């Protein structure tokens, strides 16, 4: 993850729990499962800090709503694909300089709490 430079802000969305169709087995294709999403987003926040105005800030609520709609409204065979599509949604916002998305699939393995995939993008 890039170092946080002066004037940049780091937004973290932690443990966004959603339900979606994820997997390749028949029971996974037919039944929604929980996924846990964590986001880290870096963007220049000088104007937002100076003006105390949402118009100059990156609206994490708008981003999160788009992620919720996309994840809950689609089907995914692979965690990699789901994670990339979430990253693509985040990166559509021009202010985003760096984003990291981690998606956990709880209880995907018998003796593990979860399995996760992490992908990152930057401009």
XYZ file of N, CA, C and O in Angstrom:
492
model
N 0.836 -1.169 0.000
C 0.000 0.000 0.000
C 0.882 1.234 0.000
O 1.853 1.290 0.748
N 0.546 2.220 -0.823
C 1.350 3.440 -0.857
C 1.340 4.166 0.485
O 0.372 4.075 1.242
N 2.413 4.878 0.736
C 2.517 5.688 1.941
C 1.524 6.838 1.858
O 1.299 7.407 0.792
N 0.933 7.198 2.970
C -0.002 8.319 3.011
C 0.786 9.619 2.993
O 1.531 9.913 3.923
N 0.647 10.371 1.918
C 1.364 11.638 1.734
C 0.543 12.799 2.284
O -0.688 12.704 2.361
N 1.179 13.920 2.618
C 0.431 15.100 3.053
C -0.605 15.502 1.997
O -0.331 15.468 0.796
N -1.790 15.854 2.476
C -2.864 16.257 1.574
C -3.726 15.113 1.080
O -4.783 15.327 0.490
N -3.275 13.882 1.313
C -4.049 12.712 0.907
C -4.855 12.202 2.103
O -4.442 12.353 3.249
N -5.985 11.596 1.796
C -6.811 10.968 2.832
C -6.920 9.480 2.539
O -6.931 9.077 1.373
N -6.995 8.699 3.594
C -7.214 7.261 3.461
C -8.593 6.962 4.034
O -8.856 7.216 5.204
N -9.463 6.434 3.201
C -10.777 5.984 3.639
C -10.717 4.472 3.775
O -10.214 3.794 2.876
N -11.239 3.969 4.861
C -11.343 2.522 5.053
C -12.801 2.178 5.328
O -13.425 2.765 6.210
N -13.316 1.259 4.570
C -14.627 0.679 4.839
C -14.334 -0.723 5.337
O -13.733 -1.528 4.620
N -14.746 -0.998 6.569
C -14.370 -2.249 7.218
C -15.575 -3.169 7.397
O -16.625 -2.747 7.870
N -15.380 -4.417 7.008
C -16.337 -5.491 7.282
C -17.741 -5.211 6.751
O -18.732 -5.373 7.470
N -17.823 -4.811 5.498
C -19.112 -4.664 4.828
C -19.608 -6.065 4.500
O -19.054 -6.750 3.652
N -20.628 -6.520 5.206
C -21.126 -7.895 5.060
C -22.320 -7.885 4.122
O -23.329 -7.256 4.404
N -22.173 -8.599 3.004
C -23.232 -8.681 2.007
C -23.515 -10.144 1.696
O -22.734 -11.033 2.044
N -24.632 -10.382 1.000
C -24.990 -11.740 0.578
C -25.091 -11.752 -0.938
O -25.687 -10.861 -1.533
N -24.482 -12.787 -1.521
C -24.497 -12.917 -2.970
C -24.337 -14.380 -3.357
O -24.044 -15.228 -2.520
N -24.514 -14.642 -4.628
C -24.235 -15.965 -5.170
C -22.755 -15.984 -5.552
O -22.330 -15.232 -6.417
N -21.975 -16.832 -4.872
C -20.538 -16.897 -5.127
C -20.078 -18.345 -5.033
O -20.294 -19.009 -4.024
N -19.501 -18.840 -6.116
C -18.955 -20.180 -6.080
C -19.257 -20.973 -7.336
O -19.927 -20.492 -8.251
N -18.752 -22.198 -7.351
C -18.890 -23.055 -8.530
C -19.651 -24.349 -8.240
O -20.071 -25.026 -9.159
N -19.821 -24.675 -6.962
C -20.584 -25.876 -6.611
C -22.074 -25.582 -6.720
O -22.518 -24.444 -6.578
N -22.867 -26.641 -6.932
C -24.313 -26.466 -7.122
C -24.963 -25.733 -5.949
O -25.777 -24.828 -6.150
N -24.607 -26.104 -4.720
C -25.218 -25.435 -3.564
C -24.817 -23.959 -3.483
O -25.576 -23.129 -2.989
N -23.616 -23.617 -3.988
C -23.181 -22.221 -4.017
C -23.915 -21.440 -5.106
O -24.223 -20.263 -4.943
N -24.162 -22.085 -6.216
C -24.868 -21.442 -7.329
C -26.327 -21.184 -6.960
O -26.916 -20.181 -7.377
N -26.909 -22.057 -6.132
C -28.329 -21.966 -5.800
C -28.644 -21.203 -4.517
O -29.798 -20.869 -4.269
N -27.637 -20.931 -3.695
C -27.875 -20.288 -2.398
C -26.918 -19.120 -2.179
O -25.711 -19.263 -2.364
N -27.479 -18.002 -1.743
C -26.621 -16.859 -1.419
C -25.757 -17.177 -0.210
O -26.156 -17.922 0.676
N -24.558 -16.575 -0.219
C -23.624 -16.729 0.887
C -23.147 -15.355 1.329
O -23.179 -14.396 0.553
N -22.654 -15.294 2.546
C -22.059 -14.056 3.040
C -20.696 -13.842 2.407
O -19.941 -14.801 2.193
N -20.391 -12.593 2.128
C -19.034 -12.164 1.803
C -18.750 -10.955 2.677
O -19.653 -10.205 3.034
N -17.501 -10.783 3.016
C -17.067 -9.678 3.852
C -16.097 -8.838 3.034
O -15.094 -9.356 2.536
N -16.396 -7.547 2.892
C -15.622 -6.679 2.013
C -14.929 -5.600 2.835
O -15.549 -4.950 3.683
N -13.640 -5.413 2.553
C -12.863 -4.329 3.157
C -12.246 -3.510 2.037
O -11.667 -4.067 1.097
N -12.383 -2.195 2.149
C -11.860 -1.272 1.139
C -10.873 -0.309 1.775
O -11.090 0.142 2.901
N -9.831 0.010 1.047
C -8.944 1.108 1.396
C -8.832 1.985 0.159
O -8.533 1.480 -0.929
N -9.102 3.270 0.330
C -9.102 4.217 -0.792
C -8.276 5.434 -0.401
O -8.467 6.000 0.679
N -7.359 5.831 -1.282
C -6.599 7.066 -1.083
C -7.033 8.088 -2.116
O -7.172 7.751 -3.304
N -7.244 9.321 -1.662
C -7.612 10.404 -2.574
C -7.111 11.734 -2.018
O -6.932 11.880 -0.808
N -6.886 12.725 -2.892
C -6.443 14.036 -2.425
C -7.590 14.768 -1.728
O -8.654 14.955 -2.310
N -7.358 15.158 -0.480
C -8.432 15.732 0.333
C -8.192 17.192 0.737
O -8.885 17.710 1.596
N -7.248 17.856 0.119
C -6.916 19.227 0.497
C -8.141 20.140 0.426
O -8.432 20.885 1.362
N -8.882 20.074 -0.673
C -10.055 20.941 -0.826
C -11.147 20.590 0.180
O -11.811 21.476 0.722
N -11.361 19.323 0.430
C -12.381 18.898 1.394
C -12.035 19.391 2.799
O -12.906 19.882 3.521
N -10.767 19.269 3.168
C -10.321 19.727 4.484
C -10.459 21.242 4.595
O -10.989 21.762 5.578
N -10.023 21.948 3.572
C -10.051 23.418 3.586
C -11.479 23.954 3.646
O -11.786 24.833 4.443
N -12.365 23.397 2.794
C -13.701 23.967 2.637
C -14.764 23.303 3.504
O -15.881 23.827 3.598
N -14.443 22.144 4.105
C -15.417 21.421 4.916
C -16.721 21.215 4.138
O -17.816 21.457 4.633
N -16.569 20.771 2.887
C -17.697 20.679 1.962
C -17.688 19.316 1.273
O -16.690 18.925 0.668
N -18.828 18.612 1.339
C -18.943 17.281 0.743
C -18.687 17.305 -0.756
O -18.256 16.306 -1.337
N -18.929 18.417 -1.403
C -18.696 18.525 -2.847
C -17.225 18.331 -3.202
O -16.902 17.984 -4.333
N -16.335 18.547 -2.240
C -14.899 18.392 -2.486
C -14.334 17.092 -1.907
O -13.133 16.849 -1.990
N -15.205 16.295 -1.317
C -14.759 15.040 -0.706
C -15.174 13.864 -1.582
O -16.080 13.967 -2.409
N -14.509 12.757 -1.385
C -14.904 11.511 -2.035
C -16.007 10.908 -1.177
O -15.793 10.623 0.005
N -17.174 10.741 -1.748
C -18.335 10.303 -0.975
C -18.324 8.779 -0.831
O -18.723 8.055 -1.735
N -17.861 8.304 0.311
C -17.763 6.859 0.528
C -19.132 6.205 0.624
O -19.279 5.025 0.328
N -20.148 6.964 0.981
C -21.505 6.402 1.019
C -21.982 6.052 -0.394
O -22.550 4.986 -0.622
N -21.727 6.941 -1.345
C -22.101 6.683 -2.734
C -21.374 5.453 -3.272
O -21.972 4.604 -3.940
N -20.094 5.356 -2.980
C -19.300 4.207 -3.422
C -19.834 2.921 -2.805
O -20.018 1.915 -3.491
N -20.092 2.957 -1.514
C -20.578 1.765 -0.816
C -21.945 1.329 -1.339
O -22.187 0.131 -1.526
N -22.835 2.275 -1.597
C -24.155 1.931 -2.153
C -24.023 1.240 -3.512
O -24.742 0.281 -3.804
N -23.118 1.720 -4.344
C -22.902 1.097 -5.653
C -22.366 -0.321 -5.495
O -22.767 -1.240 -6.224
N -21.476 -0.525 -4.548
C -20.928 -1.856 -4.291
C -22.030 -2.796 -3.808
O -22.151 -3.935 -4.288
N -22.844 -2.340 -2.888
C -23.943 -3.169 -2.363
C -24.862 -3.609 -3.502
O -25.188 -4.791 -3.622
N -25.276 -2.665 -4.332
C -26.184 -2.986 -5.434
C -25.550 -3.988 -6.389
O -26.193 -4.942 -6.835
N -24.286 -3.792 -6.712
C -23.604 -4.673 -7.660
C -23.423 -6.090 -7.097
O -23.702 -7.071 -7.779
N -22.949 -6.172 -5.870
C -22.670 -7.480 -5.272
C -23.959 -8.263 -5.055
O -24.036 -9.454 -5.398
N -24.972 -7.616 -4.510
C -26.214 -8.319 -4.209
C -27.046 -8.608 -5.460
O -27.878 -9.501 -5.443
N -26.780 -7.887 -6.541
C -27.573 -8.053 -7.755
C -26.959 -8.937 -8.822
O -27.514 -9.052 -9.913
N -25.820 -9.551 -8.534
C -25.133 -10.363 -9.538
C -24.696 -11.706 -8.966
O -24.785 -11.947 -7.775
N -24.189 -12.549 -9.861
C -23.651 -13.865 -9.500
C -22.182 -13.911 -9.905
O -21.816 -13.376 -10.944
N -21.395 -14.618 -9.103
C -19.962 -14.700 -9.345
C -19.489 -16.129 -9.131
O -19.839 -16.752 -8.122
N -18.703 -16.635 -10.051
C -18.122 -17.960 -9.877
C -16.892 -17.880 -8.968
O -16.691 -18.722 -8.097
N -16.073 -16.847 -9.157
C -14.787 -16.752 -8.464
C -14.674 -15.500 -7.602
O -15.149 -14.427 -7.994
N -14.006 -15.644 -6.468
C -13.697 -14.481 -5.629
C -12.869 -13.456 -6.393
O -13.028 -12.249 -6.194
N -11.989 -13.932 -7.243
C -11.142 -13.022 -8.023
C -11.991 -12.082 -8.873
O -11.713 -10.882 -8.944
N -13.014 -12.633 -9.507
C -13.887 -11.823 -10.372
C -14.682 -10.814 -9.545
O -14.772 -9.638 -9.894
N -15.267 -11.275 -8.444
C -16.015 -10.377 -7.566
C -15.124 -9.249 -7.071
O -15.503 -8.074 -7.112
N -13.933 -9.568 -6.635
C -13.009 -8.567 -6.108
C -12.628 -7.562 -7.186
O -12.610 -6.343 -6.941
N -12.344 -8.019 -8.396
C -11.990 -7.125 -9.493
C -13.145 -6.198 -9.857
O -12.936 -5.005 -10.112
N -14.351 -6.713 -9.871
C -15.500 -5.873 -10.222
C -15.742 -4.786 -9.172
O -16.102 -3.661 -9.507
N -15.521 -5.112 -7.908
C -15.628 -4.090 -6.860
C -14.527 -3.049 -7.036
O -14.785 -1.842 -6.963
N -13.309 -3.501 -7.291
C -12.200 -2.565 -7.523
C -12.509 -1.658 -8.716
O -12.275 -0.445 -8.649
N -13.046 -2.217 -9.790
C -13.404 -1.418 -10.960
C -14.426 -0.346 -10.614
O -14.322 0.800 -11.084
N -15.415 -0.685 -9.783
C -16.411 0.304 -9.352
C -15.758 1.454 -8.590
O -16.077 2.621 -8.816
N -14.861 1.114 -7.687
C -14.175 2.143 -6.896
C -13.335 3.040 -7.806
O -13.344 4.270 -7.676
N -12.624 2.428 -8.749
C -11.706 3.185 -9.606
C -12.427 4.059 -10.642
O -11.794 4.893 -11.275
N -13.744 3.903 -10.804
C -14.468 4.795 -11.728
C -14.500 6.226 -11.212
O -14.731 7.145 -11.986
N -14.245 6.422 -9.946
C -14.226 7.766 -9.364
C -12.854 8.396 -9.623
O -11.836 7.899 -9.143
N -12.860 9.478 -10.366
C -11.608 10.119 -10.805
C -10.697 10.532 -9.654
O -9.482 10.577 -9.818
N -11.280 10.865 -8.511
C -10.461 11.328 -7.388
C -9.630 10.207 -6.758
O -8.629 10.476 -6.093
N -10.005 8.974 -6.975
C -9.296 7.845 -6.361
C -7.910 7.716 -6.988
O -7.770 7.590 -8.192
N -6.891 7.749 -6.129
C -5.509 7.581 -6.603
C -5.022 6.147 -6.396
O -4.193 5.654 -7.139
N -5.548 5.509 -5.358
C -5.169 4.137 -5.046
C -6.351 3.487 -4.332
O -7.028 4.127 -3.524
N -6.607 2.233 -4.644
C -7.646 1.487 -3.942
C -7.199 0.051 -3.760
O -6.517 -0.517 -4.618
N -7.595 -0.500 -2.648
C -7.324 -1.902 -2.347
C -8.635 -2.518 -1.867
O -9.327 -1.936 -1.032
N -8.974 -3.665 -2.435
C -10.219 -4.345 -2.088
C -9.881 -5.762 -1.642
O -9.178 -6.486 -2.349
N -10.387 -6.136 -0.489
C -10.262 -7.502 -0.002
C -11.666 -8.063 0.182
O -12.523 -7.426 0.797
N -11.900 -9.250 -0.365
C -13.181 -9.925 -0.204
C -12.928 -11.266 0.477
O -12.146 -12.082 -0.017
N -13.583 -11.459 1.609
C -13.514 -12.713 2.358
C -14.762 -13.532 2.088
O -15.872 -12.988 2.045
N -14.568 -14.837 1.955
C -15.672 -15.779 1.866
C -15.593 -16.654 3.122
O -14.777 -17.584 3.200
N -16.414 -16.329 4.144
C -16.346 -17.086 5.399
C -16.663 -18.559 5.193
O -17.527 -18.921 4.396
N -15.923 -19.391 5.909
C -16.155 -20.838 5.954
C -16.035 -21.512 4.585
O -16.662 -22.541 4.344
N -15.234 -20.943 3.702
C -15.024 -21.557 2.383
C -14.210 -22.848 2.492
O -14.345 -23.730 1.646
N -13.391 -22.926 3.509
C -12.612 -24.139 3.772
C -12.982 -24.695 5.142
O -13.231 -23.929 6.083
N -12.964 -25.984 5.240
C -13.438 -26.668 6.432
C -12.775 -26.206 7.728
O -13.429 -25.985 8.726
N -11.478 -26.027 7.739
C -10.777 -25.698 8.975
C -10.285 -24.253 9.027
O -9.433 -23.923 9.840
N -10.849 -23.404 8.171
C -10.423 -21.998 8.129
C -11.614 -21.080 8.394
O -12.739 -21.381 8.001
N -11.346 -19.979 9.041
C -12.388 -18.977 9.283
C -12.909 -18.416 7.965
O -14.100 -18.211 7.798
N -11.991 -18.148 7.031
C -12.399 -17.637 5.720
C -11.252 -17.756 4.731
O -10.127 -18.066 5.107
N -11.577 -17.494 3.479
C -10.592 -17.360 2.409
C -10.816 -15.979 1.825
O -11.962 -15.540 1.664
N -9.726 -15.281 1.494
C -9.895 -13.945 0.922
C -8.992 -13.721 -0.272
O -7.972 -14.391 -0.421
N -9.420 -12.787 -1.101
C -8.636 -12.311 -2.245
C -8.491 -10.808 -2.072
O -9.454 -10.121 -1.728
N -7.303 -10.288 -2.351
C -7.051 -8.845 -2.298
C -6.488 -8.407 -3.642
O -5.560 -9.031 -4.165
N -7.069 -7.346 -4.197
C -6.571 -6.735 -5.427
C -6.428 -5.228 -5.214
O -7.146 -4.648 -4.394
N -5.516 -4.608 -5.959
C -5.281 -3.182 -5.827
C -5.207 -2.525 -7.194
O -4.884 -3.182 -8.185
N -5.509 -1.233 -7.217
C -5.389 -0.444 -8.443
C -4.904 0.953 -8.094
O -5.074 1.418 -6.967
N -4.282 1.626 -9.071
C -3.817 2.997 -8.828
C -3.820 3.787 -10.115
O -3.880 3.242 -11.220
N -3.759 5.081 -9.986
C -3.579 5.980 -11.121
C -2.670 7.121 -10.716
O -2.414 7.376 -9.606
